[in-house]
mmCIF file of C-alpha atoms in Angstrom:
data_model
loop_
_atom_site.group_PDB
_atom_site.id
_atom_site.type_symbol
_atom_site.label_atom_id
_atom_site.label_comp_id
_atom_site.label_asym_id
_atom_site.label_seq_id
_atom_site.Cartn_x
_atom_site.Cartn_y
_atom_site.Cartn_z
ATOM 1 C CA UNK A 1 -12.286 70.051 82.321
ATOM 2 C CA UNK A 2 -9.663 71.393 84.674
ATOM 3 C CA UNK A 3 -8.269 68.880 87.170
ATOM 4 C CA UNK A 4 -6.872 69.670 90.620
ATOM 5 C CA UNK A 5 -5.576 67.438 93.360
ATOM 6 C CA UNK A 6 -6.172 68.790 96.854
ATOM 7 C CA UNK A 7 -8.400 71.099 98.883
ATOM 8 C CA UNK A 8 -8.761 74.903 99.174
ATOM 9 C CA UNK A 9 -5.831 76.728 97.600
ATOM 10 C CA UNK A 10 -5.122 73.993 95.057
ATOM 11 C CA UNK A 11 -3.429 74.379 91.687
ATOM 12 C CA UNK A 12 -4.424 72.744 88.401
ATOM 13 C CA UNK A 13 -2.654 69.583 87.263
ATOM 14 C CA UNK A 14 -2.608 67.981 83.815
ATOM 15 C CA UNK A 15 -3.752 64.499 84.747
ATOM 16 C CA UNK A 16 -4.649 62.386 87.769
ATOM 17 C CA UNK A 17 -5.786 58.878 88.541
ATOM 18 C CA UNK A 18 -8.944 59.000 90.630
ATOM 19 C CA UNK A 19 -9.430 56.081 93.012
ATOM 20 C CA UNK A 20 -12.290 55.314 95.414
ATOM 21 C CA UNK A 21 -10.546 57.769 97.764
ATOM 22 C CA UNK A 22 -10.663 60.526 95.163
ATOM 23 C CA UNK A 23 -7.789 62.541 93.718
ATOM 24 C CA UNK A 24 -4.173 61.813 94.715
ATOM 25 C CA UNK A 25 -3.077 63.803 97.753
ATOM 26 C CA UNK A 26 -6.554 65.186 98.346
ATOM 27 C CA UNK A 27 -7.048 66.773 101.743
ATOM 28 C CA UNK A 28 -9.415 68.808 103.839
ATOM 29 C CA UNK A 29 -9.037 70.826 107.004
ATOM 30 C CA UNK A 30 -12.171 69.025 108.224
ATOM 31 C CA UNK A 31 -11.554 65.274 108.217
ATOM 32 C CA UNK A 32 -15.229 64.399 107.939
ATOM 33 C CA UNK A 33 -15.506 66.459 104.743
ATOM 34 C CA UNK A 34 -13.645 63.797 102.774
ATOM 35 C CA UNK A 35 -15.443 60.445 102.737
ATOM 36 C CA UNK A 36 -16.072 57.801 100.036
ATOM 37 C CA UNK A 37 -19.396 59.523 99.291
ATOM 38 C CA UNK A 38 -17.563 62.851 98.990
ATOM 39 C CA UNK A 39 -14.437 61.619 97.260
ATOM 40 C CA UNK A 40 -14.556 64.043 94.320
ATOM 41 C CA UNK A 41 -15.686 67.656 94.347
ATOM 42 C CA UNK A 42 -16.957 69.119 91.060
ATOM 43 C CA UNK A 43 -17.804 72.720 90.190
ATOM 44 C CA UNK A 44 -19.183 74.245 86.986
ATOM 45 C CA UNK A 45 -17.029 76.551 84.907
ATOM 46 C CA UNK A 46 -20.262 78.327 83.898
ATOM 47 C CA UNK A 47 -20.909 79.140 87.560
ATOM 48 C CA UNK A 48 -17.620 81.026 87.764
ATOM 49 C CA UNK A 49 -18.932 83.337 85.030
ATOM 50 C CA UNK A 50 -22.149 83.989 87.000
ATOM 51 C CA UNK A 51 -20.234 84.657 90.223
ATOM 52 C CA UNK A 52 -17.689 86.948 88.590
ATOM 53 C CA UNK A 53 -20.450 89.036 87.015
ATOM 54 C CA UNK A 54 -22.304 89.218 90.340
ATOM 55 C CA UNK A 55 -19.177 90.151 92.297
ATOM 56 C CA UNK A 56 -17.593 92.351 89.620
ATOM 57 C CA UNK A 57 -14.284 90.622 90.163
ATOM 58 C CA UNK A 58 -12.334 87.711 88.716
ATOM 59 C CA UNK A 59 -11.772 84.480 90.620
ATOM 60 C CA UNK A 60 -8.928 81.978 90.388
ATOM 61 C CA UNK A 61 -9.752 78.529 89.033
ATOM 62 C CA UNK A 62 -10.073 76.372 91.054
ATOM 63 C CA UNK A 63 -11.200 78.576 93.969
ATOM 64 C CA UNK A 64 -13.625 76.405 95.912
ATOM 65 C CA UNK A 65 -11.612 73.296 96.759
ATOM 66 C CA UNK A 66 -12.966 71.402 93.774
ATOM 67 C CA UNK A 67 -11.085 68.598 92.043
ATOM 68 C CA UNK A 68 -12.779 69.062 88.672
ATOM 69 C CA UNK A 69 -13.986 72.198 86.893
ATOM 70 C CA UNK A 70 -16.008 71.563 83.738
ATOM 71 C CA UNK A 71 -18.583 73.064 81.410
ATOM 72 C CA UNK A 72 -22.163 71.813 81.387
ATOM 73 C CA UNK A 73 -22.332 70.663 85.006
ATOM 74 C CA UNK A 74 -24.210 73.545 86.590
ATOM 75 C CA UNK A 75 -26.211 72.764 89.726
ATOM 76 C CA UNK A 76 -29.543 72.767 87.899
ATOM 77 C CA UNK A 77 -28.235 70.454 85.156
ATOM 78 C CA UNK A 78 -26.851 67.688 87.413
ATOM 79 C CA UNK A 79 -29.018 65.336 89.469
ATOM 80 C CA UNK A 80 -28.281 63.146 92.473
ATOM 81 C CA UNK A 81 -27.369 59.646 91.309
ATOM 82 C CA UNK A 82 -26.149 60.815 87.891
ATOM 83 C CA UNK A 83 -23.447 58.522 86.499
ATOM 84 C CA UNK A 84 -20.799 60.752 84.919
ATOM 85 C CA UNK A 85 -18.021 59.376 82.728
ATOM 86 C CA UNK A 86 -14.926 61.577 82.853
ATOM 87 C CA UNK A 87 -11.900 60.141 81.117
ATOM 88 C CA UNK A 88 -11.808 56.484 82.102
ATOM 89 C CA UNK A 89 -13.346 57.126 85.546
ATOM 90 C CA UNK A 90 -17.016 56.745 86.395
ATOM 91 C CA UNK A 91 -18.370 59.123 89.056
ATOM 92 C CA UNK A 92 -21.745 58.992 90.816
ATOM 93 C CA UNK A 93 -23.238 62.250 92.120
ATOM 94 C CA UNK A 94 -24.053 61.941 95.823
ATOM 95 C CA UNK A 95 -24.933 65.411 97.189
ATOM 96 C CA UNK A 96 -24.619 69.190 96.898
ATOM 97 C CA UNK A 97 -21.664 70.901 98.562
ATOM 98 C CA UNK A 98 -22.392 72.904 101.708
ATOM 99 C CA UNK A 99 -20.041 75.869 101.756
ATOM 100 C CA UNK A 100 -18.028 77.013 104.774
ATOM 101 C CA UNK A 101 -16.025 80.079 105.803
ATOM 102 C CA UNK A 102 -12.753 78.510 104.634
ATOM 103 C CA UNK A 103 -13.595 79.590 101.088
ATOM 104 C CA UNK A 104 -13.859 83.275 102.009
ATOM 105 C CA UNK A 105 -10.688 83.110 104.098
ATOM 106 C CA UNK A 106 -8.684 81.476 101.326
ATOM 107 C CA UNK A 107 -9.787 84.105 98.799
ATOM 108 C CA UNK A 108 -9.469 87.006 101.232
ATOM 109 C CA UNK A 109 -13.109 87.792 100.484
ATOM 110 C CA UNK A 110 -15.455 86.635 103.315
ATOM 111 C CA UNK A 111 -18.566 88.021 101.599
ATOM 112 C CA UNK A 112 -18.328 85.408 98.854
ATOM 113 C CA UNK A 113 -20.175 82.874 101.025
ATOM 114 C CA UNK A 114 -23.193 85.175 101.135
ATOM 115 C CA UNK A 115 -23.026 85.572 97.348
ATOM 116 C CA UNK A 116 -22.976 81.804 96.859
ATOM 117 C CA UNK A 117 -26.145 81.456 98.917
ATOM 118 C CA UNK A 118 -27.861 84.401 97.256
ATOM 119 C CA UNK A 119 -27.218 82.908 93.832
ATOM 120 C CA UNK A 120 -27.984 79.374 95.070
ATOM 121 C CA UNK A 121 -24.813 77.874 93.638
ATOM 122 C CA UNK A 122 -22.816 75.230 95.423
ATOM 123 C CA UNK A 123 -21.180 72.540 93.274
ATOM 124 C CA UNK A 124 -21.464 68.893 94.214
ATOM 125 C CA UNK A 125 -19.724 65.767 95.442
ATOM 126 C CA UNK A 126 -19.441 62.354 93.829
ATOM 127 C CA UNK A 127 -18.145 58.938 94.728
ATOM 128 C CA UNK A 128 -15.784 57.060 92.398
ATOM 129 C CA UNK A 129 -17.696 54.077 91.073
ATOM 130 C CA UNK A 130 -14.930 53.008 88.681
ATOM 131 C CA UNK A 131 -11.387 54.364 89.211
ATOM 132 C CA UNK A 132 -9.642 55.840 86.194
ATOM 133 C CA UNK A 133 -7.495 58.525 84.623
ATOM 134 C CA UNK A 134 -8.878 62.031 84.178
ATOM 135 C CA UNK A 135 -6.994 64.491 81.979
ATOM 136 C CA UNK A 136 -7.426 68.209 81.372
ATOM 137 C CA UNK A 137 -9.718 68.582 78.363
ATOM 138 C CA UNK A 138 -11.717 65.401 79.006
ATOM 139 C CA UNK A 139 -15.440 65.841 78.417
ATOM 140 C CA UNK A 140 -18.040 64.948 81.062
ATOM 141 C CA UNK A 141 -20.589 62.460 79.708
ATOM 142 C CA UNK A 142 -23.869 61.553 81.389
ATOM 143 C CA UNK A 143 -24.170 57.757 81.249
ATOM 144 C CA UNK A 144 -27.297 57.275 83.350
ATOM 145 C CA UNK A 145 -29.797 59.366 85.302
ATOM 146 C CA UNK A 146 -31.677 57.787 88.236
ATOM 147 C CA UNK A 147 -33.384 60.787 89.884
ATOM 148 C CA UNK A 148 -34.681 63.203 87.195
ATOM 149 C CA UNK A 149 -36.682 65.175 89.775
ATOM 150 C CA UNK A 150 -33.852 66.053 92.149
ATOM 151 C CA UNK A 151 -31.148 68.334 90.814
ATOM 152 C CA UNK A 152 -28.232 69.507 92.935
ATOM 153 C CA UNK A 153 -29.808 72.972 93.037
ATOM 154 C CA UNK A 154 -33.193 71.657 94.179
ATOM 155 C CA UNK A 155 -31.577 69.619 96.959
ATOM 156 C CA UNK A 156 -29.610 72.645 98.141
ATOM 157 C CA UNK A 157 -32.795 74.722 98.125
ATOM 158 C CA UNK A 158 -34.664 72.011 100.063
ATOM 159 C CA UNK A 159 -32.128 72.250 102.879
ATOM 160 C CA UNK A 160 -32.003 76.021 103.173
ATOM 161 C CA UNK A 161 -35.467 77.147 102.050
ATOM 162 C CA UNK A 162 -37.939 74.257 102.189
ATOM 163 C CA UNK A 163 -36.819 72.389 105.313
ATOM 164 C CA UNK A 164 -40.238 72.972 106.934
ATOM 165 C CA UNK A 165 -42.081 71.134 104.139
ATOM 166 C CA UNK A 166 -42.500 67.717 105.751
ATOM 167 C CA UNK A 167 -43.776 65.998 102.611
ATOM 168 C CA UNK A 168 -40.920 67.331 100.515
ATOM 169 C CA UNK A 169 -38.301 66.442 103.113
ATOM 170 C CA UNK A 170 -39.698 62.913 103.377
ATOM 171 C CA UNK A 171 -39.162 62.589 99.641
ATOM 172 C CA UNK A 172 -35.587 63.827 99.987
ATOM 173 C CA UNK A 173 -34.848 61.394 102.820
ATOM 174 C CA UNK A 174 -36.113 58.506 100.669
ATOM 175 C CA UNK A 175 -33.653 59.210 97.828
ATOM 176 C CA UNK A 176 -31.498 56.098 97.594
ATOM 177 C CA UNK A 177 -28.656 57.877 95.811
ATOM 178 C CA UNK A 178 -28.411 60.796 98.228
ATOM 179 C CA UNK A 179 -25.523 60.470 100.691
ATOM 180 C CA UNK A 180 -26.181 59.639 104.331
ATOM 181 C CA UNK A 181 -24.038 62.666 105.233
ATOM 182 C CA UNK A 182 -26.411 65.065 103.462
ATOM 183 C CA UNK A 183 -29.458 63.460 105.056
ATOM 184 C CA UNK A 184 -27.883 63.742 108.503
ATOM 185 C CA UNK A 185 -26.966 67.372 107.863
ATOM 186 C CA UNK A 186 -30.515 68.108 106.740
ATOM 187 C CA UNK A 187 -31.792 66.735 110.051
ATOM 188 C CA UNK A 188 -29.392 69.022 111.944
ATOM 189 C CA UNK A 189 -30.456 72.077 109.941
ATOM 190 C CA UNK A 190 -34.149 71.340 110.428
ATOM 191 C CA UNK A 191 -33.588 71.039 114.167
ATOM 192 C CA UNK A 192 -31.889 74.435 114.260
ATOM 193 C CA UNK A 193 -34.730 76.015 112.313
ATOM 194 C CA UNK A 194 -37.336 74.571 114.687
ATOM 195 C CA UNK A 195 -35.442 75.989 117.678
ATOM 196 C CA UNK A 196 -35.195 79.396 116.012
ATOM 197 C CA UNK A 197 -31.416 79.153 115.647
ATOM 198 C CA UNK A 198 -29.456 80.286 112.565
ATOM 199 C CA UNK A 199 -29.579 77.711 109.787
ATOM 200 C CA UNK A 200 -25.809 77.727 109.566
ATOM 201 C CA UNK A 201 -23.163 79.366 111.726
ATOM 202 C CA UNK A 202 -21.232 79.955 108.490
ATOM 203 C CA UNK A 203 -23.829 82.529 107.442
ATOM 204 C CA UNK A 204 -23.919 84.508 110.669
ATOM 205 C CA UNK A 205 -22.582 88.079 110.476
ATOM 206 C CA UNK A 206 -21.875 87.940 106.761
#
């Protein structure tokens, strides 16, 4: 793992104690982006490799505002409700990450948001179930899986590609481990789609 402490533009640190509020000194330009259900932001190291090959350019790590970068946590390998032991902390996966234009601005590369959506990669948020110390090099262990049908990638796809499937969306809304923030956002996105509006203003003119 690589551990970082704050939002976009962060630098790696060697160790941090993660509390129910997340990493020490964590911050976001959007206050509602940082809640107990979105206390820790994780992103797969493997995904960086995919993005760099797609973009034909290298990216700094961390680049997406994440607190933890690790191997083996790609969006199709992690499921909502997963209990992840990292160091002495226990994290519970709550939702995919919806990307915004701040990422492109911080990297000086606005088109990266379009690439993230084309590749269907996003990273994910977790709440801190048990506070603890996380150190660079700690492995990420899966302790329990509650929702084997709903990966981070599938949830992200449901919002952006399958929002008109009423049966599928009803299943998503019934997921006990999915954050209320993601469910509310899904409602907003579905409303926009029904009115013929862009699914996300972040994707307009990219």
